[in-house]
mmCIF file of C-alpha atoms in Angstrom:
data_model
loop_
_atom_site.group_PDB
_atom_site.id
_atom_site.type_symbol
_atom_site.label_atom_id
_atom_site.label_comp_id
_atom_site.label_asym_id
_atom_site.label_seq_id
_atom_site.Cartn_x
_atom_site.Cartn_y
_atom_site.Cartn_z
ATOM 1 C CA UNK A 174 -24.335 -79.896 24.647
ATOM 2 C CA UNK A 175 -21.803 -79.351 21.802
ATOM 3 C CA UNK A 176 -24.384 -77.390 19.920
ATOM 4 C CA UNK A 177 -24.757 -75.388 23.100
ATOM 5 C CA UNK A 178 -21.412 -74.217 23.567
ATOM 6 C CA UNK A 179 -20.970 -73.589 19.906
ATOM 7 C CA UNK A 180 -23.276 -71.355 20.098
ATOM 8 C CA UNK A 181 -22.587 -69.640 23.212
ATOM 9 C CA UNK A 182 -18.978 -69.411 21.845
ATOM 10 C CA UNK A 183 -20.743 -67.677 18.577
ATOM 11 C CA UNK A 184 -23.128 -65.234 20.526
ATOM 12 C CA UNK A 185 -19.877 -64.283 22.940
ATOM 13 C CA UNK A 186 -18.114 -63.335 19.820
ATOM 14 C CA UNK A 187 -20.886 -61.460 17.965
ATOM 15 C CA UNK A 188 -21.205 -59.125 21.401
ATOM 16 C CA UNK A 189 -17.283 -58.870 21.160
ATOM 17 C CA UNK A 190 -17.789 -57.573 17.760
ATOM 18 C CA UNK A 191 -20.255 -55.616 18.038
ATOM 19 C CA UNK A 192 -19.224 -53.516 21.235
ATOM 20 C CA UNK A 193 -15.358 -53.006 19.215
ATOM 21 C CA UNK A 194 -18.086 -51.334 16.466
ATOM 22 C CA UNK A 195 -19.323 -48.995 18.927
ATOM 23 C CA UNK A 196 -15.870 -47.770 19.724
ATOM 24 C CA UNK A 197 -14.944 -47.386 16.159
ATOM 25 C CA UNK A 198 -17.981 -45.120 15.517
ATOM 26 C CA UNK A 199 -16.378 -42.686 17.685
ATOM 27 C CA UNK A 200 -14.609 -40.130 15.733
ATOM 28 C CA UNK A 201 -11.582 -39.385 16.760
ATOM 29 C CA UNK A 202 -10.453 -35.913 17.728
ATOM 30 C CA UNK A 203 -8.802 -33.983 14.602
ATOM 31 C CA UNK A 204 -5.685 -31.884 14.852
ATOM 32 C CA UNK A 205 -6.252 -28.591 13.641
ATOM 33 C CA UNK A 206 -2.514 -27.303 14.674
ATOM 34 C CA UNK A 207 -1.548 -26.438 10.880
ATOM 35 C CA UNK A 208 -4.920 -25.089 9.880
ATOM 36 C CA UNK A 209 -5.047 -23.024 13.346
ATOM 37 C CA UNK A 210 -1.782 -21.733 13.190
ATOM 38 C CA UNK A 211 -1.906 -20.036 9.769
ATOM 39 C CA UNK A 212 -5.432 -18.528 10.767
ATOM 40 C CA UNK A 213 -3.918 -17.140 13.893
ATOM 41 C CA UNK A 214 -0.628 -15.940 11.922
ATOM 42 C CA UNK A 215 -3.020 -14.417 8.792
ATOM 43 C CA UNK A 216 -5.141 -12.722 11.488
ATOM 44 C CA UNK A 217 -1.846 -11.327 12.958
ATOM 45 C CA UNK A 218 -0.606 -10.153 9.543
ATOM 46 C CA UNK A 219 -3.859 -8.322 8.322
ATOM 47 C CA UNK A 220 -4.476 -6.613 11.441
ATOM 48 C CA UNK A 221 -0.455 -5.160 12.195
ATOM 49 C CA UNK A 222 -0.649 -7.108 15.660
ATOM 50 C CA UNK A 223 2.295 -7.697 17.656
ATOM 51 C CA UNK A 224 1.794 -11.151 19.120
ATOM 52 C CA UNK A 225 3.938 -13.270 21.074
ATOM 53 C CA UNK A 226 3.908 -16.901 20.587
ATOM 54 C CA UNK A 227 3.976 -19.684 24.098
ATOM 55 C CA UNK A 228 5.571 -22.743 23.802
ATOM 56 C CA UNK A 229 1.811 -24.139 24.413
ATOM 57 C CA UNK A 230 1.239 -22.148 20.631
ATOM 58 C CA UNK A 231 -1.303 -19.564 22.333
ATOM 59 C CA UNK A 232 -0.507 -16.096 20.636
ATOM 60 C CA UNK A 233 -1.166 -12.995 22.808
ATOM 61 C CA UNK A 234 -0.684 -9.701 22.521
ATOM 62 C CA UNK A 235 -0.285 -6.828 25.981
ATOM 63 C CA UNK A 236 -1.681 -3.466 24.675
ATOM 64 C CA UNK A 237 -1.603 -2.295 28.601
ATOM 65 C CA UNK A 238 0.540 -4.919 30.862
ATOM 66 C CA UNK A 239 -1.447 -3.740 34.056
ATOM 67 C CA UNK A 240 0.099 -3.091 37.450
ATOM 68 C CA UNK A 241 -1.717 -4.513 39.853
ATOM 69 C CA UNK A 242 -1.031 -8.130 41.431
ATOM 70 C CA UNK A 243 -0.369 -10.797 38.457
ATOM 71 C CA UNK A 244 -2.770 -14.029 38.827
ATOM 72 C CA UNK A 245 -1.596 -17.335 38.799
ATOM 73 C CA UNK A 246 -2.837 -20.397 37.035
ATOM 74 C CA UNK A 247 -5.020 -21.160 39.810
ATOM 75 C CA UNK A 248 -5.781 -17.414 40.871
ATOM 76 C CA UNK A 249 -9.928 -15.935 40.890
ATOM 77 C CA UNK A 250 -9.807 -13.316 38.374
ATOM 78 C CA UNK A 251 -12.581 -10.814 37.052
ATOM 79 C CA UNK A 252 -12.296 -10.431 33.422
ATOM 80 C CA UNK A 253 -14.446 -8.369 30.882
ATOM 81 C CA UNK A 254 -14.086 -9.669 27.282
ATOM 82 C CA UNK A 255 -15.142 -9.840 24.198
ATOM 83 C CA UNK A 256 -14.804 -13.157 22.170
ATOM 84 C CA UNK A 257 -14.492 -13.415 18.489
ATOM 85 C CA UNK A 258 -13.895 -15.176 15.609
ATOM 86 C CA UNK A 259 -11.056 -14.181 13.174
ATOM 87 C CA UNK A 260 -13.770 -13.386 10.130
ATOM 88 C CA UNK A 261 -14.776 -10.924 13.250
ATOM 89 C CA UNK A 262 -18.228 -12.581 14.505
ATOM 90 C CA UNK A 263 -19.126 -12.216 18.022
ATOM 91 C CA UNK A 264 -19.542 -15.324 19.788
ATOM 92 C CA UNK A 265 -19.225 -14.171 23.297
ATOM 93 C CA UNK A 266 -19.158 -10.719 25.480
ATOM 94 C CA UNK A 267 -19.062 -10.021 29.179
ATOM 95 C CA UNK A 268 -21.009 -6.680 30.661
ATOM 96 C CA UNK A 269 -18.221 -3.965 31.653
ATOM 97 C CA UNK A 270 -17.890 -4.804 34.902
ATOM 98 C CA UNK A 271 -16.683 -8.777 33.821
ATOM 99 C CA UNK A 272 -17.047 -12.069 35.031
ATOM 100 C CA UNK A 273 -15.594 -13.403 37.924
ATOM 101 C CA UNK A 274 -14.261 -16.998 38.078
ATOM 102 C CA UNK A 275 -11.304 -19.430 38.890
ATOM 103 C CA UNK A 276 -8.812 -19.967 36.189
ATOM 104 C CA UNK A 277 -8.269 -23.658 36.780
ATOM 105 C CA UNK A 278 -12.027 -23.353 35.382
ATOM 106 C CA UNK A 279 -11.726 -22.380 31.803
ATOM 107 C CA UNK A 280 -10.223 -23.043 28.715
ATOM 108 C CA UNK A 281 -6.593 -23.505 28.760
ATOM 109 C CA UNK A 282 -5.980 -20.623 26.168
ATOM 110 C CA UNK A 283 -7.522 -18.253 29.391
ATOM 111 C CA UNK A 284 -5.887 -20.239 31.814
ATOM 112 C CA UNK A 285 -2.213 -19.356 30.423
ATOM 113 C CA UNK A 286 -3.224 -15.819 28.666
ATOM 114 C CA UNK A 287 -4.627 -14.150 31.624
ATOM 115 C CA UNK A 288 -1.485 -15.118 33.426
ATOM 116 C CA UNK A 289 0.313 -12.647 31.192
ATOM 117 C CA UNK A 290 -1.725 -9.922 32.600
ATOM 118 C CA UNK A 291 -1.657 -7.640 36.048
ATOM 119 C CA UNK A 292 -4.878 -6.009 37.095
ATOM 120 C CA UNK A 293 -5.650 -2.992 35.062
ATOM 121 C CA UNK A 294 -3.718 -4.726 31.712
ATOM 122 C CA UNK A 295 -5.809 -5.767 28.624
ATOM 123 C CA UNK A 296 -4.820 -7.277 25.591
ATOM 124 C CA UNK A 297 -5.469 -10.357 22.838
ATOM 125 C CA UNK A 298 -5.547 -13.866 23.357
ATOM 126 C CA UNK A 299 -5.549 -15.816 20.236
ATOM 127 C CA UNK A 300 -6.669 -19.072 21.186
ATOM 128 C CA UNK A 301 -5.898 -22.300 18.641
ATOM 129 C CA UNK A 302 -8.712 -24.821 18.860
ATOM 130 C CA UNK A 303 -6.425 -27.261 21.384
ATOM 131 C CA UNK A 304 -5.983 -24.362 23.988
ATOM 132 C CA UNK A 305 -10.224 -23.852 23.317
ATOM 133 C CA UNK A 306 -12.793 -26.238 22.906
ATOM 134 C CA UNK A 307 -10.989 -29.002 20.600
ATOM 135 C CA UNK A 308 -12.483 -30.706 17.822
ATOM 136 C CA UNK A 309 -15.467 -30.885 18.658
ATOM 137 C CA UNK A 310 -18.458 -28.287 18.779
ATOM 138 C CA UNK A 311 -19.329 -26.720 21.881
ATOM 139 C CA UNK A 312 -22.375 -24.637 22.758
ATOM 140 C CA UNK A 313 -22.378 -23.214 19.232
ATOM 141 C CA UNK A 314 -18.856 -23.035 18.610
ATOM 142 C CA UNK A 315 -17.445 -24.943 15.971
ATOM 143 C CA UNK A 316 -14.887 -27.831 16.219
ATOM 144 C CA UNK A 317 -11.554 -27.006 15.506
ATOM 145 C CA UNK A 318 -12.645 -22.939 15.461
ATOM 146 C CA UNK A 319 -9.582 -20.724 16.887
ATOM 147 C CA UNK A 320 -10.659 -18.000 19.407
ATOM 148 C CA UNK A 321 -10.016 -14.415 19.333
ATOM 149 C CA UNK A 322 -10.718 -12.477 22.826
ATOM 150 C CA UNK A 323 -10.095 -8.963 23.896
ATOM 151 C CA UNK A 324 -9.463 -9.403 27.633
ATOM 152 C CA UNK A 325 -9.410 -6.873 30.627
ATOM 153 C CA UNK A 326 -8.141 -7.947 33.672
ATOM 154 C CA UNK A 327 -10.092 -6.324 36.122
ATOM 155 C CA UNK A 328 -8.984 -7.725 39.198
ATOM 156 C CA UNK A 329 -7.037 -10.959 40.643
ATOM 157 C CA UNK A 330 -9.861 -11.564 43.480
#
């Protein structure tokens, strides 16, 4: 019976183990703040933008404000867009008439930016991996990648 419990105590603590080992294989999620920011502020610099930078560190830039109704966070929007990377690669583009969705639905970067917009305005969001997709990659995007999009706010549906 001694041997028993010995080594039930001994199996219980090998499973232990092992499932802390399966957490620990888990990488972590990096912080690409520093790395994102100075992409974001070289893009800026090259290419004579003038961005404004959120407290959530999303940069955007209002070529045409718009001056239709102004969506909310939680607002149905129709957008067109294009969405780049800052070496200029396409990742992403929307027909001319734009895609309709909820903004509660999307990335946070487009859940703040558009919110900067009325219908009829267009403009950048610059998009640092936190506001995007993370640290991870996501349908062919690249961990940590920051986002460039030209955005049109078509209409706040």
């Amino acid at each position: 019976m001694k041997y028993l419990l010995t080594s039930l105590l001994a199996l219980t603590l090998f499973i232990s183990c092992n499932g802390d080992k399966e957490i620990d294989k888990q990488e972590p999620e990096k912080d690409y703040t520093i790395e994102n920011d100075k992409e974001i502020t070289d893009y800026i610099a090259k290419n004579n933008l003038a961005a404004v930078k959120s407290e959530s560190g999303l940069y955007y830039v209002i070529n045409e404000p718009g001056t239709g109704k102004q969506p909310t966070a939680t607002s149905n929007v129709t957008v067109a867009y294009k969405g780049y990377y800052s070496n200029g690669n396409v990742f992403d583009k929307s027909k001319e008439e734009g895609l309709s969705f909820g903004l509660n639905q999307v990335i946070k970067g487009w859940t703040e930016g558009i919110t900067y917009f009325k219908e009829g305005g267009n403009g950048i969001l610059l998009v640092p991996s936190r506001l995007g997709y993370g640290s991870f990659d996501y349908n062919g995007i690249a961990g940590g990648s920051v986002l460039i999009f030209d955005v049109k706010l078509i209409k706040v549906n």
